[in-house]
Amino acid sequence: MRLLSVSTALVCLALFSGVNAEEKMSMSDADKAMYAEMLENNPADMDVVEGKELFNALTSQAVYGQMLGVKEKDLPSYIAGFPRFVKPAGKVVTLSQTLQMAAALGAKSVPKLESKEMLQMTAYLKSLANDQTTNIDVKANKQMQEMMKLGQEVFEERRGGRGLSCNSCHSPDVIGQRLRMQPLPDLGSKVNASAGTWPAYRMTKSETTLLDKRFQQCMDNALLAKIPLGSREMVALEVYITNKTKGNPSQIPGLKR
Ligand code: HEC
């Protein structure tokens, strides 16, 4: 367990409101009722439907599988293992990046990682792996091992004016403490699992979001310069955090507070 530096600890003291051990729930009763209702009828389902149309206009499962050297019937379990090393890319990539590859291969215009169509296509593609167990393999090859190591470094690196890292708010010693009324979530627990739950609809933002964009929202909140989507650092962070809850069943789209 890493000790927080004095300056970080001071910042954290200033940030965290009083900890109330008996009051662990992050949602009010009204919020919980809304959450239950939305589970039945997740607004992000529409994104999956639209993503399917966009995907079929871009490529097909057969061509997409061929590009990756994967039989069509094996796509679900393959998709459940991202980010992963992809031979034609020559590096570890996210699922969204494979969609950019498919677009380039078909001589179509390449969707931006930030775009809505990319979010929707990624949500659809990931949903093909629903009911699979997420199976990222950080030991699969040298490239994955390197990305896992880099991801941990990025997670622990203190940056920004307040000298905060992801770890400042998500390390075991601070989990459960409150930041502006919000308990700090344990990214390794089933409740806050990242693996198999993103893209997810965020109730507090009323929008569907990708996992790497969720990281950027935390960077924004903590005044850390945003690491660009698709950069080596960002993909590494996704490897590191996804691996924390590897084995979680894939249920796309997710629903988050
Ligand atoms: C200043 C404190 C703070 C920092 C720094 C911080 N986070 Fe967070 N993070 C939070 C809080 C609070 C939540 C829960 C917010 C909510 O539920 O609305 C959260 C939620 C998350 C979630 C969502 C988990 C889920 O339920 O799926 C992820 C993923 C995450 N953070 C990753 C990161 C990463 C990566 C970094 C570093 C770039 C980071 N966080 C830095 C406070 C922080």
PDB file of C-alpha atoms and ligand atoms in Angstrom:
ATOM      1  CA  MET A   1       0.000   0.000   0.000  1.00  0.00           C
ATOM      2  CA  ARG A   2       1.427   3.359  -0.968  1.00  0.00           C
ATOM      3  CA  LEU A   3       1.589   6.104   1.567  1.00  0.00           C
ATOM      4  CA  LEU A   4       0.212   9.426   0.487  1.00  0.00           C
ATOM      5  CA  SER A   5       2.668  12.289   0.552  1.00  0.00           C
ATOM      6  CA  VAL A   6       2.002  15.013   3.106  1.00  0.00           C
ATOM      7  CA  SER A   7       0.886  17.472   0.449  1.00  0.00           C
ATOM      8  CA  THR A   8      -1.462  14.969  -1.158  1.00  0.00           C
ATOM      9  CA  ALA A   9      -2.827  14.019   2.236  1.00  0.00           C
ATOM     10  CA  LEU A  10      -3.528  17.692   2.975  1.00  0.00           C
ATOM     11  CA  VAL A  11      -5.269  18.131  -0.339  1.00  0.00           C
ATOM     12  CA  CYS A  12      -7.286  15.017   0.361  1.00  0.00           C
ATOM     13  CA  LEU A  13      -8.247  16.255   3.806  1.00  0.00           C
ATOM     14  CA  ALA A  14      -9.456  19.457   2.236  1.00  0.00           C
ATOM     15  CA  LEU A  15     -11.382  17.585  -0.451  1.00  0.00           C
ATOM     16  CA  PHE A  16     -13.026  14.847   1.534  1.00  0.00           C
ATOM     17  CA  SER A  17     -16.070  15.772   3.527  1.00  0.00           C
ATOM     18  CA  GLY A  18     -16.746  14.028   6.828  1.00  0.00           C
ATOM     19  CA  VAL A  19     -16.698  10.261   6.669  1.00  0.00           C
ATOM     20  CA  ASN A  20     -19.783   8.607   7.992  1.00  0.00           C
ATOM     21  CA  ALA A  21     -19.225   4.896   8.419  1.00  0.00           C
ATOM     22  CA  GLU A  22     -22.924   4.089   8.822  1.00  0.00           C
ATOM     23  CA  GLU A  23     -23.876   5.894   5.679  1.00  0.00           C
ATOM     24  CA  LYS A  24     -22.140   3.912   2.978  1.00  0.00           C
ATOM     25  CA  MET A  25     -24.734   4.140   0.213  1.00  0.00           C
ATOM     26  CA  SER A  26     -24.049   6.628  -2.537  1.00  0.00           C
ATOM     27  CA  MET A  27     -27.674   6.990  -3.630  1.00  0.00           C
ATOM     28  CA  SER A  28     -30.783   8.409  -2.003  1.00  0.00           C
ATOM     29  CA  ASP A  29     -33.935   6.254  -1.938  1.00  0.00           C
ATOM     30  CA  ALA A  30     -35.342   8.240  -4.855  1.00  0.00           C
ATOM     31  CA  ASP A  31     -32.135   7.671  -6.825  1.00  0.00           C
ATOM     32  CA  LYS A  32     -32.222   3.962  -6.028  1.00  0.00           C
ATOM     33  CA  ALA A  33     -35.811   3.707  -7.298  1.00  0.00           C
ATOM     34  CA  MET A  34     -34.794   5.485 -10.501  1.00  0.00           C
ATOM     35  CA  TYR A  35     -31.797   3.156 -10.871  1.00  0.00           C
ATOM     36  CA  ALA A  36     -34.047   0.077 -10.564  1.00  0.00           C
ATOM     37  CA  GLU A  37     -36.413   1.503 -13.159  1.00  0.00           C
ATOM     38  CA  MET A  38     -33.590   2.346 -15.564  1.00  0.00           C
ATOM     39  CA  LEU A  39     -32.148  -1.158 -15.221  1.00  0.00           C
ATOM     40  CA  GLU A  40     -35.395  -2.374 -16.806  1.00  0.00           C
ATOM     41  CA  ASN A  41     -35.231   0.218 -19.528  1.00  0.00           C
ATOM     42  CA  ASN A  42     -31.679   1.478 -19.990  1.00  0.00           C
ATOM     43  CA  PRO A  43     -31.632   4.553 -22.281  1.00  0.00           C
ATOM     44  CA  ALA A  44     -28.299   3.294 -23.658  1.00  0.00           C
ATOM     45  CA  ASP A  45     -30.116   0.361 -25.302  1.00  0.00           C
ATOM     46  CA  MET A  46     -30.950   2.815 -28.096  1.00  0.00           C
ATOM     47  CA  ASP A  47     -27.235   3.431 -28.640  1.00  0.00           C
ATOM     48  CA  VAL A  48     -26.669  -0.300 -29.070  1.00  0.00           C
ATOM     49  CA  VAL A  49     -29.481  -0.467 -31.638  1.00  0.00           C
ATOM     50  CA  GLU A  50     -28.119   2.512 -33.565  1.00  0.00           C
ATOM     51  CA  GLY A  51     -24.596   1.144 -33.241  1.00  0.00           C
ATOM     52  CA  LYS A  52     -25.664  -2.062 -34.960  1.00  0.00           C
ATOM     53  CA  GLU A  53     -26.892  -0.130 -37.990  1.00  0.00           C
ATOM     54  CA  LEU A  54     -23.712   1.920 -38.145  1.00  0.00           C
ATOM     55  CA  PHE A  55     -21.569  -1.194 -37.789  1.00  0.00           C
ATOM     56  CA  ASN A  56     -23.404  -2.986 -40.601  1.00  0.00           C
ATOM     57  CA  ALA A  57     -22.945   0.047 -42.834  1.00  0.00           C
ATOM     58  CA  LEU A  58     -19.217   0.031 -42.044  1.00  0.00           C
ATOM     59  CA  THR A  59     -18.417  -3.681 -42.261  1.00  0.00           C
ATOM     60  CA  SER A  60     -19.821  -7.106 -41.391  1.00  0.00           C
ATOM     61  CA  GLN A  61     -19.018  -9.502 -38.596  1.00  0.00           C
ATOM     62  CA  ALA A  62     -17.452 -11.867 -41.144  1.00  0.00           C
ATOM     63  CA  VAL A  63     -15.142  -9.210 -42.617  1.00  0.00           C
ATOM     64  CA  TYR A  64     -14.376  -7.766 -39.195  1.00  0.00           C
ATOM     65  CA  GLY A  65     -13.459 -11.221 -37.874  1.00  0.00           C
ATOM     66  CA  GLN A  66     -11.327 -11.908 -40.938  1.00  0.00           C
ATOM     67  CA  MET A  67      -9.399  -8.686 -40.385  1.00  0.00           C
ATOM     68  CA  LEU A  68      -8.535  -9.845 -36.874  1.00  0.00           C
ATOM     69  CA  GLY A  69      -7.923 -13.468 -37.828  1.00  0.00           C
ATOM     70  CA  VAL A  70     -10.855 -14.659 -35.717  1.00  0.00           C
ATOM     71  CA  LYS A  71     -13.668 -17.012 -36.798  1.00  0.00           C
ATOM     72  CA  GLU A  72     -17.057 -15.332 -36.695  1.00  0.00           C
ATOM     73  CA  LYS A  73     -18.341 -17.796 -34.102  1.00  0.00           C
ATOM     74  CA  ASP A  74     -15.392 -16.993 -31.823  1.00  0.00           C
ATOM     75  CA  LEU A  75     -15.940 -13.227 -31.935  1.00  0.00           C
ATOM     76  CA  PRO A  76     -17.911 -12.982 -28.651  1.00  0.00           C
ATOM     77  CA  SER A  77     -15.179 -14.446 -26.451  1.00  0.00           C
ATOM     78  CA  TYR A  78     -12.505 -12.561 -28.415  1.00  0.00           C
ATOM     79  CA  ILE A  79     -14.358  -9.279 -27.899  1.00  0.00           C
ATOM     80  CA  ALA A  80     -14.638 -10.035 -24.172  1.00  0.00           C
ATOM     81  CA  GLY A  81     -10.819  -9.819 -23.943  1.00  0.00           C
ATOM     82  CA  PHE A  82     -10.160  -6.180 -24.919  1.00  0.00           C
ATOM     83  CA  PRO A  83      -7.923  -4.220 -24.774  1.00  0.00           C
ATOM     84  CA  ARG A  84      -5.676  -6.812 -26.391  1.00  0.00           C
ATOM     85  CA  PHE A  85      -2.721  -7.205 -28.740  1.00  0.00           C
ATOM     86  CA  VAL A  86      -3.990  -7.207 -32.298  1.00  0.00           C
ATOM     87  CA  LYS A  87      -1.551  -8.469 -34.914  1.00  0.00           C
ATOM     88  CA  PRO A  88      -2.566  -6.293 -37.897  1.00  0.00           C
ATOM     89  CA  ALA A  89      -2.297  -3.229 -35.624  1.00  0.00           C
ATOM     90  CA  GLY A  90       1.067  -4.373 -34.246  1.00  0.00           C
ATOM     91  CA  LYS A  91       0.091  -3.140 -30.784  1.00  0.00           C
ATOM     92  CA  VAL A  92      -2.413  -3.375 -27.947  1.00  0.00           C
ATOM     93  CA  VAL A  93      -5.635  -1.598 -28.926  1.00  0.00           C
ATOM     94  CA  THR A  94      -9.125  -0.904 -27.634  1.00  0.00           C
ATOM     95  CA  LEU A  95     -12.240  -2.245 -29.305  1.00  0.00           C
ATOM     96  CA  SER A  96     -12.964   1.253 -30.661  1.00  0.00           C
ATOM     97  CA  GLN A  97      -9.577   1.287 -32.372  1.00  0.00           C
ATOM     98  CA  THR A  98     -10.403  -1.967 -34.173  1.00  0.00           C
ATOM     99  CA  LEU A  99     -13.444  -0.163 -35.621  1.00  0.00           C
ATOM    100  CA  GLN A 100     -11.127   2.509 -36.980  1.00  0.00           C
ATOM    101  CA  MET A 101      -9.052  -0.267 -38.543  1.00  0.00           C
ATOM    102  CA  ALA A 102     -12.174  -1.778 -40.115  1.00  0.00           C
ATOM    103  CA  ALA A 103     -13.119   1.610 -41.562  1.00  0.00           C
ATOM    104  CA  ALA A 104      -9.648   2.112 -43.036  1.00  0.00           C
ATOM    105  CA  LEU A 105      -9.699  -1.410 -44.488  1.00  0.00           C
ATOM    106  CA  GLY A 106     -13.028  -0.756 -46.208  1.00  0.00           C
ATOM    107  CA  ALA A 107     -11.811   2.650 -47.439  1.00  0.00           C
ATOM    108  CA  LYS A 108     -14.573   4.300 -45.409  1.00  0.00           C
ATOM    109  CA  SER A 109     -14.137   7.546 -43.510  1.00  0.00           C
ATOM    110  CA  VAL A 110     -12.553   6.706 -40.161  1.00  0.00           C
ATOM    111  CA  PRO A 111     -14.766   7.667 -37.198  1.00  0.00           C
ATOM    112  CA  LYS A 112     -13.099   9.747 -34.468  1.00  0.00           C
ATOM    113  CA  LEU A 113     -12.693   8.067 -31.084  1.00  0.00           C
ATOM    114  CA  GLU A 114     -14.630  10.966 -29.520  1.00  0.00           C
ATOM    115  CA  SER A 115     -17.578  10.692 -31.913  1.00  0.00           C
ATOM    116  CA  LYS A 116     -21.073   9.530 -31.083  1.00  0.00           C
ATOM    117  CA  GLU A 117     -21.045   6.968 -33.891  1.00  0.00           C
ATOM    118  CA  MET A 118     -17.888   5.446 -32.373  1.00  0.00           C
ATOM    119  CA  LEU A 119     -19.543   5.250 -28.968  1.00  0.00           C
ATOM    120  CA  GLN A 120     -22.607   3.576 -30.470  1.00  0.00           C
ATOM    121  CA  MET A 121     -20.659   1.102 -32.615  1.00  0.00           C
ATOM    122  CA  THR A 122     -18.417   0.189 -29.688  1.00  0.00           C
ATOM    123  CA  ALA A 123     -21.467  -0.370 -27.490  1.00  0.00           C
ATOM    124  CA  TYR A 124     -22.995  -2.658 -30.124  1.00  0.00           C
ATOM    125  CA  LEU A 125     -19.792  -4.586 -30.736  1.00  0.00           C
ATOM    126  CA  LYS A 126     -19.199  -5.080 -27.021  1.00  0.00           C
ATOM    127  CA  SER A 127     -22.781  -6.237 -26.542  1.00  0.00           C
ATOM    128  CA  LEU A 128     -22.011  -9.211 -28.807  1.00  0.00           C
ATOM    129  CA  ALA A 129     -19.985 -10.525 -25.861  1.00  0.00           C
ATOM    130  CA  ASN A 130     -22.852 -10.271 -23.375  1.00  0.00           C
ATOM    131  CA  ASP A 131     -23.096 -13.313 -21.119  1.00  0.00           C
ATOM    132  CA  GLN A 132     -19.418 -14.044 -21.737  1.00  0.00           C
ATOM    133  CA  THR A 133     -17.007 -13.550 -18.875  1.00  0.00           C
ATOM    134  CA  THR A 134     -14.527 -10.768 -19.483  1.00  0.00           C
ATOM    135  CA  ASN A 135     -11.180 -12.427 -20.158  1.00  0.00           C
ATOM    136  CA  ILE A 136      -8.458  -9.806 -20.603  1.00  0.00           C
ATOM    137  CA  ASP A 137      -5.087 -11.580 -20.424  1.00  0.00           C
ATOM    138  CA  VAL A 138      -2.346  -9.249 -19.234  1.00  0.00           C
ATOM    139  CA  LYS A 139       0.230 -12.037 -19.466  1.00  0.00           C
ATOM    140  CA  ALA A 140      -0.712 -13.102 -23.010  1.00  0.00           C
ATOM    141  CA  ASN A 141       2.391 -11.551 -24.579  1.00  0.00           C
ATOM    142  CA  LYS A 142       5.197  -9.063 -24.075  1.00  0.00           C
ATOM    143  CA  GLN A 143       3.068  -6.179 -25.349  1.00  0.00           C
ATOM    144  CA  MET A 144       0.277  -6.813 -22.835  1.00  0.00           C
ATOM    145  CA  GLN A 145       2.776  -7.152 -20.000  1.00  0.00           C
ATOM    146  CA  GLU A 146       4.288  -3.800 -20.932  1.00  0.00           C
ATOM    147  CA  MET A 147       0.892  -2.128 -21.127  1.00  0.00           C
ATOM    148  CA  MET A 148      -0.126  -3.527 -17.736  1.00  0.00           C
ATOM    149  CA  LYS A 149       3.048  -2.076 -16.206  1.00  0.00           C
ATOM    150  CA  LEU A 150       2.563   1.285 -17.927  1.00  0.00           C
ATOM    151  CA  GLY A 151      -1.099   1.353 -16.866  1.00  0.00           C
ATOM    152  CA  GLN A 152      -0.146   0.978 -13.222  1.00  0.00           C
ATOM    153  CA  GLU A 153       2.419   3.778 -13.587  1.00  0.00           C
ATOM    154  CA  VAL A 154      -0.156   6.110 -15.139  1.00  0.00           C
ATOM    155  CA  PHE A 155      -2.634   5.195 -12.379  1.00  0.00           C
ATOM    156  CA  GLU A 156      -0.144   6.065  -9.655  1.00  0.00           C
ATOM    157  CA  GLU A 157       1.493   9.118 -11.235  1.00  0.00           C
ATOM    158  CA  ARG A 158       0.713  12.363  -9.411  1.00  0.00           C
ATOM    159  CA  ARG A 159      -0.083  15.184 -11.774  1.00  0.00           C
ATOM    160  CA  GLY A 160      -1.765  18.545 -11.971  1.00  0.00           C
ATOM    161  CA  GLY A 161      -1.776  21.503  -9.605  1.00  0.00           C
ATOM    162  CA  ARG A 162      -3.046  19.398  -6.718  1.00  0.00           C
ATOM    163  CA  GLY A 163      -0.556  16.591  -7.261  1.00  0.00           C
ATOM    164  CA  LEU A 164      -3.297  13.981  -7.400  1.00  0.00           C
ATOM    165  CA  SER A 165      -3.152  10.571  -9.058  1.00  0.00           C
ATOM    166  CA  CYS A 166      -5.955   8.120  -9.754  1.00  0.00           C
ATOM    167  CA  ASN A 167      -4.574   6.238  -6.804  1.00  0.00           C
ATOM    168  CA  SER A 168      -5.084   9.244  -4.492  1.00  0.00           C
ATOM    169  CA  CYS A 169      -8.822   8.607  -4.670  1.00  0.00           C
ATOM    170  CA  HIS A 170      -8.961   4.924  -5.596  1.00  0.00           C
ATOM    171  CA  SER A 171      -6.304   3.326  -3.395  1.00  0.00           C
ATOM    172  CA  PRO A 172      -7.394   0.848  -0.705  1.00  0.00           C
ATOM    173  CA  ASP A 173      -6.571   3.321   2.090  1.00  0.00           C
ATOM    174  CA  VAL A 174      -9.127   5.920   0.961  1.00  0.00           C
ATOM    175  CA  ILE A 175     -11.887   3.767  -0.547  1.00  0.00           C
ATOM    176  CA  GLY A 176     -15.237   4.509   1.088  1.00  0.00           C
ATOM    177  CA  GLN A 177     -14.238   7.986   2.224  1.00  0.00           C
ATOM    178  CA  ARG A 178     -16.393  10.738   0.840  1.00  0.00           C
ATOM    179  CA  LEU A 179     -15.550  13.362  -1.719  1.00  0.00           C
ATOM    180  CA  ARG A 180     -18.276  16.012  -2.031  1.00  0.00           C
ATOM    181  CA  MET A 181     -20.858  13.510  -0.688  1.00  0.00           C
ATOM    182  CA  GLN A 182     -19.653  10.779  -3.056  1.00  0.00           C
ATOM    183  CA  PRO A 183     -18.020   7.682  -1.549  1.00  0.00           C
ATOM    184  CA  LEU A 184     -14.748   6.893  -3.307  1.00  0.00           C
ATOM    185  CA  PRO A 185     -15.367   3.654  -5.201  1.00  0.00           C
ATOM    186  CA  ASP A 186     -13.240   0.520  -5.073  1.00  0.00           C
ATOM    187  CA  LEU A 187     -12.410  -0.104  -8.734  1.00  0.00           C
ATOM    188  CA  GLY A 188     -11.633  -3.719  -7.846  1.00  0.00           C
ATOM    189  CA  SER A 189     -15.085  -4.516  -6.447  1.00  0.00           C
ATOM    190  CA  LYS A 190     -18.011  -6.029  -8.336  1.00  0.00           C
ATOM    191  CA  VAL A 191     -20.186  -3.004  -7.544  1.00  0.00           C
ATOM    192  CA  ASN A 192     -17.846  -0.626  -9.348  1.00  0.00           C
ATOM    193  CA  ALA A 193     -16.435  -3.118 -11.841  1.00  0.00           C
ATOM    194  CA  SER A 194     -15.129  -1.564 -15.046  1.00  0.00           C
ATOM    195  CA  ALA A 195     -14.813  -4.896 -16.872  1.00  0.00           C
ATOM    196  CA  GLY A 196     -17.946  -5.753 -18.846  1.00  0.00           C
ATOM    197  CA  THR A 197     -19.945  -2.690 -17.717  1.00  0.00           C
ATOM    198  CA  TRP A 198     -18.835   0.059 -20.136  1.00  0.00           C
ATOM    199  CA  PRO A 199     -20.079   1.698 -22.346  1.00  0.00           C
ATOM    200  CA  ALA A 200     -22.616   2.625 -19.684  1.00  0.00           C
ATOM    201  CA  TYR A 201     -25.399   5.124 -19.240  1.00  0.00           C
ATOM    202  CA  ARG A 202     -24.428   7.658 -16.559  1.00  0.00           C
ATOM    203  CA  MET A 203     -27.531   8.819 -14.747  1.00  0.00           C
ATOM    204  CA  THR A 204     -25.872  11.930 -13.325  1.00  0.00           C
ATOM    205  CA  LYS A 205     -24.802  13.034 -16.823  1.00  0.00           C
ATOM    206  CA  SER A 206     -27.815  11.688 -18.739  1.00  0.00           C
ATOM    207  CA  GLU A 207     -25.554  10.221 -21.385  1.00  0.00           C
ATOM    208  CA  THR A 208     -23.868   7.038 -22.526  1.00  0.00           C
ATOM    209  CA  THR A 209     -20.102   7.049 -22.038  1.00  0.00           C
ATOM    210  CA  LEU A 210     -17.115   4.918 -22.941  1.00  0.00           C
ATOM    211  CA  LEU A 211     -14.764   3.663 -20.230  1.00  0.00           C
ATOM    212  CA  ASP A 212     -11.831   5.786 -21.404  1.00  0.00           C
ATOM    213  CA  LYS A 213     -14.087   8.836 -21.489  1.00  0.00           C
ATOM    214  CA  ARG A 214     -15.121   7.998 -17.917  1.00  0.00           C
ATOM    215  CA  PHE A 215     -11.426   8.167 -17.002  1.00  0.00           C
ATOM    216  CA  GLN A 216     -11.295  11.617 -18.606  1.00  0.00           C
ATOM    217  CA  GLN A 217     -14.235  12.755 -16.461  1.00  0.00           C
ATOM    218  CA  CYS A 218     -12.251  11.832 -13.343  1.00  0.00           C
ATOM    219  CA  MET A 219      -9.219  13.667 -14.793  1.00  0.00           C
ATOM    220  CA  ASP A 220     -11.405  16.739 -15.318  1.00  0.00           C
ATOM    221  CA  ASN A 221     -12.773  16.593 -11.777  1.00  0.00           C
ATOM    222  CA  ALA A 222      -9.302  16.252 -10.283  1.00  0.00           C
ATOM    223  CA  LEU A 223      -7.840  19.006 -12.523  1.00  0.00           C
ATOM    224  CA  LEU A 224      -5.473  16.592 -14.270  1.00  0.00           C
ATOM    225  CA  ALA A 225      -4.629  17.291 -17.914  1.00  0.00           C
ATOM    226  CA  LYS A 226      -6.752  14.919 -19.975  1.00  0.00           C
ATOM    227  CA  ILE A 227      -4.833  12.000 -21.483  1.00  0.00           C
ATOM    228  CA  PRO A 228      -5.981  11.691 -25.122  1.00  0.00           C
ATOM    229  CA  LEU A 229      -8.215   8.787 -26.159  1.00  0.00           C
ATOM    230  CA  GLY A 230      -6.284   6.156 -28.091  1.00  0.00           C
ATOM    231  CA  SER A 231      -2.884   7.234 -26.729  1.00  0.00           C
ATOM    232  CA  ARG A 232      -0.569   4.549 -25.384  1.00  0.00           C
ATOM    233  CA  GLU A 233      -1.073   5.851 -21.837  1.00  0.00           C
ATOM    234  CA  MET A 234      -4.855   5.792 -22.123  1.00  0.00           C
ATOM    235  CA  VAL A 235      -4.973   2.267 -23.567  1.00  0.00           C
ATOM    236  CA  ALA A 236      -2.575   1.140 -20.808  1.00  0.00           C
ATOM    237  CA  LEU A 237      -4.869   2.634 -18.161  1.00  0.00           C
ATOM    238  CA  GLU A 238      -7.792   0.719 -19.648  1.00  0.00           C
ATOM    239  CA  VAL A 239      -5.749  -2.507 -19.553  1.00  0.00           C
ATOM    240  CA  TYR A 240      -4.794  -1.953 -15.908  1.00  0.00           C
ATOM    241  CA  ILE A 241      -8.290  -1.044 -14.695  1.00  0.00           C
ATOM    242  CA  THR A 242     -10.141  -3.667 -16.753  1.00  0.00           C
ATOM    243  CA  ASN A 243      -7.834  -6.328 -15.343  1.00  0.00           C
ATOM    244  CA  LYS A 244      -8.872  -5.405 -11.782  1.00  0.00           C
ATOM    245  CA  THR A 245     -12.309  -6.949 -12.352  1.00  0.00           C
ATOM    246  CA  LYS A 246     -11.437  -9.529 -14.991  1.00  0.00           C
ATOM    247  CA  GLY A 247     -13.991 -12.351 -14.920  1.00  0.00           C
ATOM    248  CA  ASN A 248     -16.911 -10.008 -14.399  1.00  0.00           C
ATOM    249  CA  PRO A 249     -19.722 -11.000 -16.762  1.00  0.00           C
ATOM    250  CA  SER A 250     -20.195  -8.710 -19.740  1.00  0.00           C
ATOM    251  CA  GLN A 251     -23.507  -6.823 -19.573  1.00  0.00           C
ATOM    252  CA  ILE A 252     -23.544  -4.048 -22.117  1.00  0.00           C
ATOM    253  CA  PRO A 253     -24.820  -1.376 -21.901  1.00  0.00           C
ATOM    254  CA  GLY A 254     -24.058  -0.773 -18.236  1.00  0.00           C
ATOM    255  CA  LEU A 255     -25.879   1.592 -15.917  1.00  0.00           C
ATOM    256  CA  LYS A 256     -23.929   3.834 -13.562  1.00  0.00           C
ATOM    257  CA  ARG A 257     -24.729   6.544 -11.087  1.00  0.00           C
TER     258      ARG A 257
HETATM  259  C1  HEC B   1     -10.414  13.446  -6.614  1.00  0.00           C
HETATM  260  C2  HEC B   1     -10.735  12.068  -6.493  1.00  0.00           C
HETATM  261  C3  HEC B   1     -10.639  11.183  -7.720  1.00  0.00           C
HETATM  262  C4  HEC B   1      -9.549  11.047  -8.569  1.00  0.00           C
HETATM  263  C5  HEC B   1      -8.212  11.764  -8.505  1.00  0.00           C
HETATM  264  C6  HEC B   1      -9.925  10.039  -9.528  1.00  0.00           C
HETATM  265  N1  HEC B   1     -11.187   9.589  -9.289  1.00  0.00           N
HETATM  266 FE1  HEC B   1     -12.181   8.134 -10.309  1.00  0.00          FE
HETATM  267  N2  HEC B   1     -13.835   8.404  -9.150  1.00  0.00           N
HETATM  268  C7  HEC B   1     -13.940   9.301  -8.095  1.00  0.00           C
HETATM  269  C8  HEC B   1     -15.291   9.255  -7.554  1.00  0.00           C
HETATM  270  C9  HEC B   1     -15.826  10.076  -6.374  1.00  0.00           C
HETATM  271  C10 HEC B   1     -16.010   8.317  -8.346  1.00  0.00           C
HETATM  272  C11 HEC B   1     -17.479   7.922  -8.209  1.00  0.00           C
HETATM  273  C12 HEC B   1     -18.313   8.982  -8.851  1.00  0.00           C
HETATM  274  C13 HEC B   1     -19.765   8.638  -8.971  1.00  0.00           C
HETATM  275  O1  HEC B   1     -20.172   7.523  -8.652  1.00  0.00           O
HETATM  276  O2  HEC B   1     -20.491   9.507  -9.447  1.00  0.00           O
HETATM  277  C14 HEC B   1     -15.054   7.806  -9.331  1.00  0.00           C
HETATM  278  C15 HEC B   1     -15.367   6.845 -10.275  1.00  0.00           C
HETATM  279  C16 HEC B   1     -14.458   6.273 -11.152  1.00  0.00           C
HETATM  280  C17 HEC B   1     -14.763   5.218 -12.083  1.00  0.00           C
HETATM  281  C18 HEC B   1     -16.117   4.547 -12.284  1.00  0.00           C
HETATM  282  C19 HEC B   1     -16.174   3.177 -11.655  1.00  0.00           C
HETATM  283  C20 HEC B   1     -17.420   2.420 -12.075  1.00  0.00           C
HETATM  284  O3  HEC B   1     -18.386   2.399 -11.304  1.00  0.00           O
HETATM  285  O4  HEC B   1     -17.428   1.855 -13.171  1.00  0.00           O
HETATM  286  C21 HEC B   1     -13.604   4.937 -12.771  1.00  0.00           C
HETATM  287  C22 HEC B   1     -13.419   3.876 -13.836  1.00  0.00           C
HETATM  288  C23 HEC B   1     -12.584   5.833 -12.264  1.00  0.00           C
HETATM  289  N3  HEC B   1     -13.136   6.626 -11.297  1.00  0.00           N
HETATM  290  C24 HEC B   1     -11.278   5.872 -12.731  1.00  0.00           C
HETATM  291  C25 HEC B   1     -10.355   6.867 -12.378  1.00  0.00           C
HETATM  292  C26 HEC B   1      -9.077   7.042 -13.033  1.00  0.00           C
HETATM  293  C27 HEC B   1      -8.537   6.202 -14.164  1.00  0.00           C
HETATM  294  C28 HEC B   1      -8.473   8.096 -12.426  1.00  0.00           C
HETATM  295  C29 HEC B   1      -7.126   8.722 -12.747  1.00  0.00           C
HETATM  296  C30 HEC B   1      -7.016   9.332 -14.032  1.00  0.00           C
HETATM  297  C31 HEC B   1      -9.380   8.579 -11.389  1.00  0.00           C
HETATM  298  N4  HEC B   1     -10.510   7.808 -11.399  1.00  0.00           N
HETATM  299  C32 HEC B   1      -9.101   9.623 -10.561  1.00  0.00           C
HETATM  300  C33 HEC B   1     -12.918  10.089  -7.605  1.00  0.00           C
HETATM  301  C34 HEC B   1     -11.670  10.252  -8.193  1.00  0.00           C
END
